Amino acid sequence: MSNAAVEAIVLPDKPVEECGVFGIYGAGLDVAKLTYYGLYALQHRGQESAGIAVANGQRVELQKGMGLVAEVFTGHSLDKLTGHVAIGHVRYSTTGGSQPLNAQPLVFRYAKGMIGLAHNGNLTNVGELRSQLAYSGSVFQSSTDSEVLVNLIARYNANSLEEALMKCMIDVKGAYSLLVITEDSLYAARDPHGFRPLCLGRLGQGYVVASESCALTTVGATFIRDLEPGEIIRIDGDGLSSTQGLRAKNPAHCIFEYIYFARPDSTMDGFNVNRVRREMGRQLAREYQVEADIVIPVPDSGVAAARGYAEEAGIPFEEGLMKNRYIGRTFIQPTQQMREIGVRLKLNAIREVLEGKRVVMVDDSIVRGTTSQKLVAMLREAGAKEVHLCISSPPVLRSCYYGIDTSDEQELIAAQKPLEEIRKTIQADGLHYLSKDGLLDIFAPKQNCFCTACFDGSYPVEIPKSKDGGKYILE
Ligand code: SF4
């Protein structure tokens, strides 16, 4: 199980990832097994369900279920999936509930044959599209926004699937990195802002498309490039072709992918995640100088930033919190009364490192603040003299509507309290968030190519208006 996955369960005070997609085309390749390994590498992007659809020129076979990749595909279950093209999906439910019908890929039979779809991201106008489709006779099996996409593609596929994808891109708003499978071809598309990552690689004579480059390297593929915002690619017996489906808008890649979600060994849109996190730490040290004896990370996502901070500040880097790497999804969740245990199960302080020390603790983000408060208390109990908390992202003030579960604004501590009150609440001696400018400078000269809406409310795509004041409800 991935670190982020464990954090999301044991420290329910973190944003939660969205989904991961993986697709492969290649005669002679064991596409089902390679997709399984690719999904394994993307497990941190979703732990609720997993699925693989494989096409063999005649039909599309599907296997999916609830749970982790290793729980859904056991024994010889993959042996039945044979063919030369496959798509796979791991899911965390950002829309639609956590139930088997909502697991992806979604596979349907329609006038032109069979079609399957795997989607990462959230559509922002899905309510409107869904009612239009429902009034014109469409029926829905699931409560996901992804089924709206399949419906539109099937409806628009008069001449070619690329044309259908292009028309679909005109109708839908929001974030989508998509994979589509037919009986003999693989298609991939990225929304015109490029919110969610999607990259292309080469494996022998075949091609691989995945949410993150770590999945390409896991299966032995060579990274070729990221898909451009608004691009559609088709891979079939004639090779690979690319079309600009919709004119690219200002790029708005999700900056939170770099802060927390993506794997450090992934490189997305030209930036390696580990390097970015280290730079965030260096920048934090330039912005917040404090007399301290050691710098410690909140493992694992705070490690690279803590190293960067320590290097820049010239303060020794130490591991002051030990992480239990063996907590699985199935462990019994602590009750309200036993919340303390939840954090201690995941992280424990090392007295020998912390006793009598002035500590800078580096974490990637604060959502509700409950975990930070417990960690500060834990360090003090272990003898830390001072605890300064440095956060390698700006304060999270607004909700995300593009595929990340950041909690409601009422639950976001930074949206509710000024800095000094947050510091008092978590009982730290000092608290500093990375400035937005400091964060964006790391991406120079591409600092205008990122979505920062959860920090500043400037949403690149209009957000849904709903009955309950902005919260996006599909069901
Ligand atoms: Fe990413 Fe935040 Fe933008 Fe959502 S609002 S896409 S989490 S940067």
Tab-separated table of C-alpha atoms and ligand atoms in Angstrom:
chain	number	residue	atom	x	y	z
A	1	MET	CA	0.000	0.000	0.000
A	2	SER	CA	1.260	3.440	-0.869
A	3	ASN	CA	2.358	5.983	1.700
A	4	ALA	CA	-0.265	8.457	0.628
A	5	ALA	CA	-2.889	5.744	0.886
A	6	VAL	CA	-1.889	4.909	4.437
A	7	GLU	CA	-1.771	8.590	5.319
A	8	ALA	CA	-5.270	9.091	3.985
A	9	ILE	CA	-6.585	6.288	6.164
A	10	VAL	CA	-4.629	6.748	9.331
A	11	LEU	CA	-4.284	10.490	9.188
A	12	PRO	CA	-7.700	11.463	7.836
A	13	ASP	CA	-6.437	15.031	7.724
A	14	LYS	CA	-4.872	14.995	4.262
A	15	PRO	CA	-6.233	15.722	0.820
A	16	VAL	CA	-7.065	12.489	-0.931
A	17	GLU	CA	-5.881	11.459	-4.377
A	18	GLU	CA	-8.163	10.972	-7.280
A	19	CYS	CA	-7.567	8.179	-9.769
A	20	GLY	CA	-4.839	6.661	-11.876
A	21	VAL	CA	-5.050	5.379	-15.449
A	22	PHE	CA	-2.789	3.103	-17.456
A	23	GLY	CA	-3.127	1.985	-21.085
A	24	ILE	CA	-1.017	-0.160	-23.388
A	25	TYR	CA	-1.020	-1.170	-27.049
A	26	GLY	CA	1.365	-3.783	-28.439
A	27	ALA	CA	1.102	-7.019	-30.386
A	28	GLY	CA	2.931	-9.823	-28.602
A	29	LEU	CA	2.950	-8.064	-25.227
A	30	ASP	CA	1.175	-9.532	-22.212
A	31	VAL	CA	-0.946	-6.403	-21.970
A	32	ALA	CA	-3.086	-7.560	-19.024
A	33	LYS	CA	-0.094	-8.336	-16.789
A	34	LEU	CA	1.712	-5.161	-17.815
A	35	THR	CA	-1.413	-3.155	-16.981
A	36	TYR	CA	-1.557	-4.906	-13.607
A	37	TYR	CA	2.034	-3.848	-12.889
A	38	GLY	CA	1.328	-0.347	-14.171
A	39	LEU	CA	-1.664	-0.043	-11.841
A	40	TYR	CA	0.463	-1.321	-8.986
A	41	ALA	CA	2.811	1.609	-9.597
A	42	LEU	CA	-0.199	3.967	-9.545
A	43	GLN	CA	-1.846	2.486	-6.457
A	44	HIS	CA	-1.174	5.691	-4.484
A	45	ARG	CA	-3.698	7.468	-6.760
A	46	GLY	CA	-6.676	5.359	-5.671
A	47	GLN	CA	-7.319	2.436	-3.369
A	48	GLU	CA	-11.071	1.855	-3.489
A	49	SER	CA	-11.332	-0.131	-6.688
A	50	ALA	CA	-9.258	-1.390	-9.584
A	51	GLY	CA	-10.050	-2.718	-13.050
A	52	ILE	CA	-8.543	-3.825	-16.344
A	53	ALA	CA	-10.216	-4.049	-19.772
A	54	VAL	CA	-8.450	-5.956	-22.554
A	55	ALA	CA	-9.307	-6.044	-26.272
A	56	ASN	CA	-8.260	-8.693	-28.748
A	57	GLY	CA	-9.546	-7.314	-32.050
A	58	GLN	CA	-12.956	-8.950	-31.562
A	59	ARG	CA	-14.215	-7.854	-28.194
A	60	VAL	CA	-13.374	-6.065	-24.952
A	61	GLU	CA	-13.147	-8.200	-21.780
A	62	LEU	CA	-13.353	-6.584	-18.372
A	63	GLN	CA	-12.405	-7.496	-14.852
A	64	LYS	CA	-12.809	-5.092	-11.961
A	65	GLY	CA	-13.687	-5.004	-8.302
A	66	MET	CA	-13.429	-3.225	-4.989
A	67	GLY	CA	-10.093	-3.050	-3.222
A	68	LEU	CA	-6.424	-2.707	-3.991
A	69	VAL	CA	-4.938	-3.983	-7.256
A	70	ALA	CA	-3.516	-7.052	-5.467
A	71	GLU	CA	-6.925	-7.798	-3.907
A	72	VAL	CA	-8.911	-7.492	-7.149
A	73	PHE	CA	-6.537	-9.553	-9.312
A	74	THR	CA	-5.545	-12.773	-7.601
A	75	GLY	CA	-4.229	-16.155	-8.697
A	76	HIS	CA	-4.816	-16.760	-12.378
A	77	SER	CA	-7.558	-14.164	-12.785
A	78	LEU	CA	-5.503	-12.246	-15.351
A	79	ASP	CA	-5.003	-15.309	-17.548
A	80	LYS	CA	-8.503	-14.860	-19.007
A	81	LEU	CA	-7.651	-11.360	-20.218
A	82	THR	CA	-5.813	-11.824	-23.490
A	83	GLY	CA	-5.341	-9.379	-26.340
A	84	HIS	CA	-3.074	-6.660	-27.672
A	85	VAL	CA	-4.589	-3.559	-26.107
A	86	ALA	CA	-5.594	-2.815	-22.519
A	87	ILE	CA	-6.625	-0.003	-20.202
A	88	GLY	CA	-6.637	-0.015	-16.411
A	89	HIS	CA	-7.873	2.196	-13.608
A	90	VAL	CA	-7.435	2.645	-9.874
A	91	ARG	CA	-10.075	4.725	-8.201
A	92	TYR	CA	-10.788	6.895	-5.235
A	93	SER	CA	-14.331	8.224	-5.381
A	94	THR	CA	-14.311	11.973	-5.921
A	95	THR	CA	-17.775	11.712	-7.510
A	96	GLY	CA	-20.229	8.873	-7.143
A	97	GLY	CA	-20.090	6.609	-4.109
A	98	SER	CA	-17.620	3.886	-3.287
A	99	GLN	CA	-19.453	0.932	-4.820
A	100	PRO	CA	-18.750	-1.791	-7.403
A	101	LEU	CA	-20.880	-0.195	-10.145
A	102	ASN	CA	-18.708	2.894	-10.054
A	103	ALA	CA	-15.444	0.965	-10.458
A	104	GLN	CA	-13.685	1.564	-13.774
A	105	PRO	CA	-13.004	0.934	-16.614
A	106	LEU	CA	-16.624	1.302	-17.715
A	107	VAL	CA	-17.294	-0.975	-20.699
A	108	PHE	CA	-20.368	-0.770	-22.942
A	109	ARG	CA	-21.681	-2.174	-26.182
A	110	TYR	CA	-23.176	0.412	-28.564
A	111	ALA	CA	-24.018	0.845	-32.255
A	112	LYS	CA	-20.372	0.814	-33.348
A	113	GLY	CA	-19.245	-2.115	-31.207
A	114	MET	CA	-17.630	-2.116	-27.787
A	115	ILE	CA	-16.064	0.761	-25.930
A	116	GLY	CA	-14.357	1.081	-22.566
A	117	LEU	CA	-13.282	4.171	-20.654
A	118	ALA	CA	-10.970	5.014	-17.741
A	119	HIS	CA	-11.053	8.580	-16.397
A	120	ASN	CA	-9.019	10.652	-13.962
A	121	GLY	CA	-10.400	14.054	-12.955
A	122	ASN	CA	-13.769	15.669	-12.264
A	123	LEU	CA	-16.135	17.249	-14.747
A	124	THR	CA	-17.611	20.475	-13.431
A	125	ASN	CA	-20.760	20.601	-15.597
A	126	VAL	CA	-21.737	16.972	-15.192
A	127	GLY	CA	-25.095	17.718	-13.522
A	128	GLU	CA	-26.281	19.682	-16.521
A	129	LEU	CA	-24.937	17.156	-19.057
A	130	ARG	CA	-26.387	14.236	-17.193
A	131	SER	CA	-29.884	15.724	-17.094
A	132	GLN	CA	-29.719	16.597	-20.800
A	133	LEU	CA	-28.703	13.033	-21.612
A	134	ALA	CA	-31.301	11.544	-19.268
A	135	TYR	CA	-34.101	13.650	-20.812
A	136	SER	CA	-33.085	12.475	-24.264
A	137	GLY	CA	-33.330	8.821	-23.235
A	138	SER	CA	-29.904	7.836	-21.892
A	139	VAL	CA	-29.850	5.439	-18.982
A	140	PHE	CA	-27.072	5.324	-16.417
A	141	GLN	CA	-25.691	2.369	-14.504
A	142	SER	CA	-23.307	4.248	-12.264
A	143	SER	CA	-23.289	7.579	-10.490
A	144	THR	CA	-19.918	8.678	-11.880
A	145	ASP	CA	-19.224	11.609	-14.151
A	146	SER	CA	-17.214	9.196	-16.314
A	147	GLU	CA	-20.391	7.506	-17.560
A	148	VAL	CA	-21.531	10.842	-18.981
A	149	LEU	CA	-18.345	10.852	-21.045
A	150	VAL	CA	-18.983	7.360	-22.450
A	151	ASN	CA	-22.540	8.338	-23.344
A	152	LEU	CA	-21.399	11.433	-25.188
A	153	ILE	CA	-18.636	9.604	-27.054
A	154	ALA	CA	-21.043	6.865	-28.156
A	155	ARG	CA	-23.586	9.467	-29.281
A	156	TYR	CA	-21.069	11.495	-31.271
A	157	ASN	CA	-19.312	8.580	-32.943
A	158	ALA	CA	-20.820	8.967	-36.416
A	159	ASN	CA	-17.571	8.996	-38.410
A	160	SER	CA	-14.656	8.356	-36.106
A	161	LEU	CA	-13.911	8.063	-32.442
A	162	GLU	CA	-11.490	10.990	-32.624
A	163	GLU	CA	-14.257	13.171	-33.974
A	164	ALA	CA	-16.513	11.942	-31.167
A	165	LEU	CA	-13.842	12.799	-28.583
A	166	MET	CA	-13.440	16.258	-30.109
A	167	LYS	CA	-17.172	16.964	-29.928
A	168	CYS	CA	-17.273	15.603	-26.424
A	169	MET	CA	-14.447	17.965	-25.434
A	170	ILE	CA	-16.567	20.921	-26.544
A	171	ASP	CA	-19.409	19.856	-24.230
A	172	VAL	CA	-17.573	18.842	-21.086
A	173	LYS	CA	-15.898	21.234	-18.686
A	174	GLY	CA	-13.407	20.475	-15.970
A	175	ALA	CA	-10.589	18.008	-15.526
A	176	TYR	CA	-10.090	14.804	-17.445
A	177	SER	CA	-7.237	12.581	-18.447
A	178	LEU	CA	-8.976	9.835	-20.385
A	179	LEU	CA	-8.214	6.458	-21.874
A	180	VAL	CA	-10.638	4.819	-24.295
A	181	ILE	CA	-10.414	1.272	-25.608
A	182	THR	CA	-12.262	-0.247	-28.565
A	183	GLU	CA	-11.958	-3.789	-29.939
A	184	ASP	CA	-8.678	-2.910	-31.635
A	185	SER	CA	-7.486	0.579	-30.649
A	186	LEU	CA	-6.397	2.732	-27.767
A	187	TYR	CA	-7.199	6.447	-27.458
A	188	ALA	CA	-5.973	8.949	-24.896
A	189	ALA	CA	-7.097	12.535	-24.297
A	190	ARG	CA	-6.218	15.332	-21.890
A	191	ASP	CA	-8.460	18.299	-21.078
A	192	PRO	CA	-7.529	21.702	-22.563
A	193	HIS	CA	-6.045	22.925	-19.266
A	194	GLY	CA	-4.082	19.720	-18.602
A	195	PHE	CA	-5.233	19.582	-14.972
A	196	ARG	CA	-4.366	15.942	-14.384
A	197	PRO	CA	-1.138	14.406	-15.686
A	198	LEU	CA	-0.936	11.955	-18.600
A	199	CYS	CA	2.224	10.775	-20.330
A	200	LEU	CA	3.221	8.584	-23.253
A	201	GLY	CA	5.968	5.970	-23.450
A	202	ARG	CA	7.361	3.348	-25.773
A	203	LEU	CA	7.703	-0.347	-24.948
A	204	GLY	CA	9.314	-2.384	-27.727
A	205	GLN	CA	7.104	-1.873	-30.760
A	206	GLY	CA	4.200	-0.884	-28.510
A	207	TYR	CA	3.048	2.224	-26.642
A	208	VAL	CA	2.095	2.932	-23.060
A	209	VAL	CA	0.031	5.831	-21.675
A	210	ALA	CA	-0.121	6.483	-17.930
A	211	SER	CA	-1.029	9.039	-15.293
A	212	GLU	CA	2.547	9.172	-14.040
A	213	SER	CA	5.921	8.322	-15.525
A	214	CYS	CA	6.685	6.010	-12.555
A	215	ALA	CA	4.236	3.539	-14.152
A	216	LEU	CA	6.122	3.691	-17.469
A	217	THR	CA	9.469	2.905	-15.888
A	218	THR	CA	7.901	0.152	-13.755
A	219	VAL	CA	6.877	-1.788	-16.881
A	220	GLY	CA	10.177	-1.076	-18.659
A	221	ALA	CA	8.790	1.558	-21.035
A	222	THR	CA	10.746	4.618	-22.122
A	223	PHE	CA	9.195	8.013	-21.508
A	224	ILE	CA	8.453	9.868	-24.760
A	225	ARG	CA	6.522	12.963	-23.632
A	226	ASP	CA	3.523	14.308	-21.739
A	227	LEU	CA	0.276	14.629	-23.648
A	228	GLU	CA	-0.409	18.254	-24.486
A	229	PRO	CA	-3.470	19.929	-22.992
A	230	GLY	CA	-6.376	19.348	-25.396
A	231	GLU	CA	-4.533	16.602	-27.306
A	232	ILE	CA	-6.072	13.329	-28.475
A	233	ILE	CA	-3.912	10.404	-29.519
A	234	ARG	CA	-4.940	7.228	-31.307
A	235	ILE	CA	-2.841	4.054	-31.294
A	236	ASP	CA	-3.806	1.186	-33.582
A	237	GLY	CA	-2.363	-1.135	-36.240
A	238	ASP	CA	-1.186	1.902	-38.228
A	239	GLY	CA	0.855	3.263	-35.321
A	240	LEU	CA	0.321	6.455	-33.343
A	241	SER	CA	-1.406	9.610	-34.524
A	242	SER	CA	-2.085	12.828	-32.675
A	243	THR	CA	-4.799	15.476	-33.080
A	244	GLN	CA	-5.375	18.694	-31.214
A	245	GLY	CA	-8.927	17.954	-30.044
A	246	LEU	CA	-9.633	21.342	-28.585
A	247	ARG	CA	-7.410	24.401	-28.651
A	248	ALA	CA	-5.333	24.379	-25.472
A	249	LYS	CA	-6.308	26.967	-22.884
A	250	ASN	CA	-3.805	28.412	-20.413
A	251	PRO	CA	-2.228	25.324	-18.879
A	252	ALA	CA	-3.439	24.733	-15.320
A	253	HIS	CA	-1.599	21.634	-14.147
A	254	CYS	CA	-2.571	20.715	-10.593
A	255	ILE	CA	0.232	21.983	-8.354
A	256	PHE	CA	-0.862	19.681	-5.544
A	257	GLU	CA	0.369	16.722	-7.564
A	258	TYR	CA	3.895	18.000	-6.852
A	259	ILE	CA	3.232	18.911	-3.229
A	260	TYR	CA	1.695	15.668	-2.113
A	261	PHE	CA	-0.010	13.277	-4.519
A	262	ALA	CA	2.405	12.135	-7.148
A	263	ARG	CA	5.204	9.686	-6.548
A	264	PRO	CA	8.599	11.381	-6.086
A	265	ASP	CA	10.092	9.310	-8.921
A	266	SER	CA	7.561	10.698	-11.417
A	267	THR	CA	8.336	13.537	-13.773
A	268	MET	CA	5.285	15.464	-14.930
A	269	ASP	CA	5.099	18.264	-17.466
A	270	GLY	CA	8.849	18.691	-17.281
A	271	PHE	CA	9.330	18.707	-13.496
A	272	ASN	CA	10.557	15.835	-11.358
A	273	VAL	CA	8.438	15.573	-8.211
A	274	ASN	CA	11.321	14.807	-5.853
A	275	ARG	CA	13.357	17.776	-7.105
A	276	VAL	CA	10.396	20.116	-6.781
A	277	ARG	CA	9.784	18.982	-3.200
A	278	ARG	CA	13.434	19.528	-2.301
A	279	GLU	CA	13.278	23.024	-3.763
A	280	MET	CA	10.128	23.714	-1.747
A	281	GLY	CA	12.141	22.896	1.385
A	282	ARG	CA	14.996	25.175	0.311
A	283	GLN	CA	12.562	27.995	-0.332
A	284	LEU	CA	10.897	27.411	3.057
A	285	ALA	CA	14.313	27.788	4.716
A	286	ARG	CA	14.882	31.080	2.893
A	287	GLU	CA	11.479	32.345	3.993
A	288	TYR	CA	11.530	31.106	7.602
A	289	GLN	CA	14.818	31.247	9.452
A	290	VAL	CA	14.852	29.970	12.983
A	291	GLU	CA	17.483	28.905	15.511
A	292	ALA	CA	17.080	25.139	15.617
A	293	ASP	CA	19.137	22.004	16.321
A	294	ILE	CA	17.538	19.546	13.904
A	295	VAL	CA	15.167	19.364	10.928
A	296	ILE	CA	12.820	16.373	10.790
A	297	PRO	CA	10.252	15.357	8.166
A	298	VAL	CA	6.737	14.054	8.629
A	299	PRO	CA	7.345	10.874	6.627
A	300	ASP	CA	7.042	10.184	3.771
A	301	SER	CA	5.780	13.097	1.730
A	302	GLY	CA	7.664	15.642	3.903
A	303	VAL	CA	11.072	13.958	3.489
A	304	ALA	CA	12.351	15.664	0.343
A	305	ALA	CA	11.246	19.121	1.548
A	306	ALA	CA	12.840	18.544	4.973
A	307	ARG	CA	16.115	17.593	3.281
A	308	GLY	CA	15.940	20.760	1.193
A	309	TYR	CA	15.262	22.860	4.301
A	310	ALA	CA	18.171	21.259	6.194
A	311	GLU	CA	20.582	21.789	3.276
A	312	GLU	CA	19.633	25.422	2.811
A	313	ALA	CA	19.553	26.273	6.520
A	314	GLY	CA	22.701	24.290	7.370
A	315	ILE	CA	20.851	22.457	10.170
A	316	PRO	CA	21.298	18.665	10.569
A	317	PHE	CA	18.573	16.489	9.026
A	318	GLU	CA	17.320	13.756	11.362
A	319	GLU	CA	14.560	11.200	11.393
A	320	GLY	CA	12.567	12.067	14.493
A	321	LEU	CA	9.348	10.277	13.576
A	322	MET	CA	9.248	6.592	12.749
A	323	LYS	CA	6.603	5.365	10.398
A	324	ASN	CA	4.885	1.997	10.572
A	325	ARG	CA	5.085	0.754	6.986
A	326	TYR	CA	2.821	-2.222	7.503
A	327	ILE	CA	-0.552	-0.646	8.092
A	328	GLY	CA	-2.945	-1.948	5.473
A	329	ARG	CA	-6.329	-0.803	4.343
A	330	THR	CA	-8.004	-3.487	6.396
A	331	PHE	CA	-6.778	-2.507	9.835
A	332	ILE	CA	-9.534	-1.704	12.320
A	333	GLN	CA	-10.032	2.043	12.303
A	334	PRO	CA	-9.835	3.637	15.736
A	335	THR	CA	-13.073	4.929	17.224
A	336	GLN	CA	-13.496	8.586	18.116
A	337	GLN	CA	-12.266	7.829	21.637
A	338	MET	CA	-9.159	6.184	20.293
A	339	ARG	CA	-8.160	8.839	17.763
A	340	GLU	CA	-4.779	9.293	19.449
A	341	ILE	CA	-3.976	5.701	18.650
A	342	GLY	CA	-4.731	6.329	14.969
A	343	VAL	CA	-1.827	8.743	14.659
A	344	ARG	CA	0.495	6.719	16.893
A	345	LEU	CA	-0.129	3.613	14.829
A	346	LYS	CA	1.223	5.453	11.853
A	347	LEU	CA	3.960	7.599	13.390
A	348	ASN	CA	5.934	7.416	16.597
A	349	ALA	CA	8.459	9.912	17.971
A	350	ILE	CA	12.067	8.894	18.644
A	351	ARG	CA	13.006	10.279	22.056
A	352	GLU	CA	16.745	9.704	21.507
A	353	VAL	CA	16.653	12.065	18.518
A	354	LEU	CA	14.305	14.704	19.933
A	355	GLU	CA	15.099	15.097	23.631
A	356	GLY	CA	16.261	18.602	24.520
A	357	LYS	CA	16.261	19.706	20.856
A	358	ARG	CA	14.825	22.726	19.076
A	359	VAL	CA	13.076	21.051	16.163
A	360	VAL	CA	11.911	22.206	12.740
A	361	MET	CA	9.290	19.696	11.549
A	362	VAL	CA	8.474	19.796	7.833
A	363	ASP	CA	5.127	18.563	6.474
A	364	ASP	CA	3.517	19.009	3.047
A	365	SER	CA	0.148	20.480	3.983
A	366	ILE	CA	-2.359	21.146	6.736
A	367	VAL	CA	-6.014	20.464	6.031
A	368	ARG	CA	-7.951	20.364	9.291
A	369	GLY	CA	-4.984	20.710	11.620
A	370	THR	CA	-5.898	17.781	13.841
A	371	THR	CA	-2.899	15.679	12.838
A	372	SER	CA	-0.432	18.571	13.136
A	373	GLN	CA	-1.651	19.217	16.656
A	374	LYS	CA	-1.103	15.575	17.621
A	375	LEU	CA	2.341	15.458	16.050
A	376	VAL	CA	3.482	18.602	17.844
A	377	ALA	CA	2.250	17.136	21.143
A	378	MET	CA	4.028	13.866	20.361
A	379	LEU	CA	7.352	15.646	19.791
A	380	ARG	CA	6.993	17.552	23.049
A	381	GLU	CA	6.214	14.362	24.954
A	382	ALA	CA	9.383	12.902	23.486
A	383	GLY	CA	11.350	15.805	24.979
A	384	ALA	CA	11.567	18.372	22.144
A	385	LYS	CA	12.324	21.815	23.617
A	386	GLU	CA	10.787	23.793	20.738
A	387	VAL	CA	8.719	22.698	17.751
A	388	HIS	CA	8.518	24.860	14.633
A	389	LEU	CA	6.188	23.535	11.966
A	390	CYS	CA	7.070	24.363	8.361
A	391	ILE	CA	4.562	23.528	5.654
A	392	SER	CA	5.806	23.102	2.094
A	393	SER	CA	2.604	24.492	0.563
A	394	PRO	CA	0.608	27.689	0.987
A	395	PRO	CA	-2.476	27.529	3.254
A	396	VAL	CA	-5.321	25.468	1.717
A	397	LEU	CA	-8.229	27.917	1.700
A	398	ARG	CA	-10.632	26.601	-0.925
A	399	SER	CA	-12.077	23.261	-2.051
A	400	CYS	CA	-10.974	21.531	-5.231
A	401	TYR	CA	-13.521	20.722	-7.953
A	402	TYR	CA	-11.089	19.124	-10.370
A	403	GLY	CA	-10.577	15.682	-8.890
A	404	ILE	CA	-8.971	16.099	-5.465
A	405	ASP	CA	-10.846	15.656	-2.214
A	406	THR	CA	-9.609	18.571	-0.087
A	407	SER	CA	-12.577	18.647	2.374
A	408	ASP	CA	-15.219	21.372	2.676
A	409	GLU	CA	-14.122	24.926	3.268
A	410	GLN	CA	-15.700	24.860	6.739
A	411	GLU	CA	-13.284	22.084	7.632
A	412	LEU	CA	-10.153	23.756	6.265
A	413	ILE	CA	-8.400	25.276	9.261
A	414	ALA	CA	-6.647	27.950	7.164
A	415	ALA	CA	-10.002	29.092	5.769
A	416	GLN	CA	-11.375	29.469	9.271
A	417	LYS	CA	-8.493	30.913	11.308
A	418	PRO	CA	-5.630	33.386	10.867
A	419	LEU	CA	-2.052	32.093	11.053
A	420	GLU	CA	-1.431	32.994	14.678
A	421	GLU	CA	-4.614	31.223	15.781
A	422	ILE	CA	-3.649	28.133	13.843
A	423	ARG	CA	-0.245	28.192	15.531
A	424	LYS	CA	-1.922	28.424	18.933
A	425	THR	CA	-4.373	25.647	18.060
A	426	ILE	CA	-1.647	23.226	17.092
A	427	GLN	CA	0.542	24.508	19.964
A	428	ALA	CA	3.675	24.978	17.883
A	429	ASP	CA	6.370	27.516	18.805
A	430	GLY	CA	6.414	28.678	15.205
A	431	LEU	CA	4.391	28.029	12.077
A	432	HIS	CA	5.251	28.945	8.524
A	433	TYR	CA	3.590	28.072	5.235
A	434	LEU	CA	5.500	28.302	1.963
A	435	SER	CA	4.432	31.463	0.133
A	436	LYS	CA	2.549	31.071	-3.140
A	437	ASP	CA	5.161	33.154	-4.980
A	438	GLY	CA	7.952	31.087	-3.446
A	439	LEU	CA	6.213	27.926	-4.609
A	440	LEU	CA	5.618	29.195	-8.143
A	441	ASP	CA	9.180	30.494	-8.519
A	442	ILE	CA	10.341	26.870	-8.424
A	443	PHE	CA	8.614	26.362	-11.772
A	444	ALA	CA	10.076	29.456	-13.469
A	445	PRO	CA	9.697	30.328	-16.284
A	446	LYS	CA	6.520	28.213	-16.335
A	447	GLN	CA	5.023	29.626	-13.160
A	448	ASN	CA	1.806	30.564	-14.958
A	449	CYS	CA	1.130	26.994	-16.065
A	450	PHE	CA	-0.372	25.746	-12.784
A	451	CYS	CA	-3.700	25.637	-11.010
A	452	THR	CA	-3.429	27.168	-7.531
A	453	ALA	CA	-7.171	27.529	-6.900
A	454	CYS	CA	-7.156	25.757	-3.537
A	455	PHE	CA	-4.717	28.429	-2.308
A	456	ASP	CA	-6.138	31.547	-3.943
A	457	GLY	CA	-9.635	30.715	-5.217
A	458	SER	CA	-8.807	31.576	-8.825
A	459	TYR	CA	-10.506	28.623	-10.461
A	460	PRO	CA	-9.397	28.129	-14.096
A	461	VAL	CA	-12.776	26.558	-14.987
A	462	GLU	CA	-16.076	27.771	-13.592
A	463	ILE	CA	-17.051	25.722	-10.562
A	464	PRO	CA	-20.475	24.086	-10.182
A	465	LYS	CA	-23.199	25.982	-8.412
A	466	SER	CA	-25.226	23.630	-6.299
A	467	LYS	CA	-28.006	23.680	-3.791
A	468	ASP	CA	-25.768	23.474	-0.779
A	469	GLY	CA	-23.534	26.437	-1.524
A	470	GLY	CA	-20.917	25.078	-3.831
A	471	LYS	CA	-20.435	21.500	-2.688
A	472	TYR	CA	-20.565	19.295	-5.737
A	473	ILE	CA	-23.137	16.562	-5.373
A	474	LEU	CA	-23.829	14.116	-8.139
A	475	GLU	CA	-26.166	11.565	-6.639
B	1	SF4	FE1	-4.950	20.881	-7.720
B	1	SF4	FE2	-5.794	22.655	-5.897
B	1	SF4	FE3	-6.208	23.112	-8.506
B	1	SF4	FE4	-7.521	21.150	-7.258
B	1	SF4	S1	-7.728	23.355	-6.861
B	1	SF4	S2	-6.556	21.042	-9.285
B	1	SF4	S3	-5.986	20.414	-5.778
B	1	SF4	S4	-4.226	22.962	-7.423
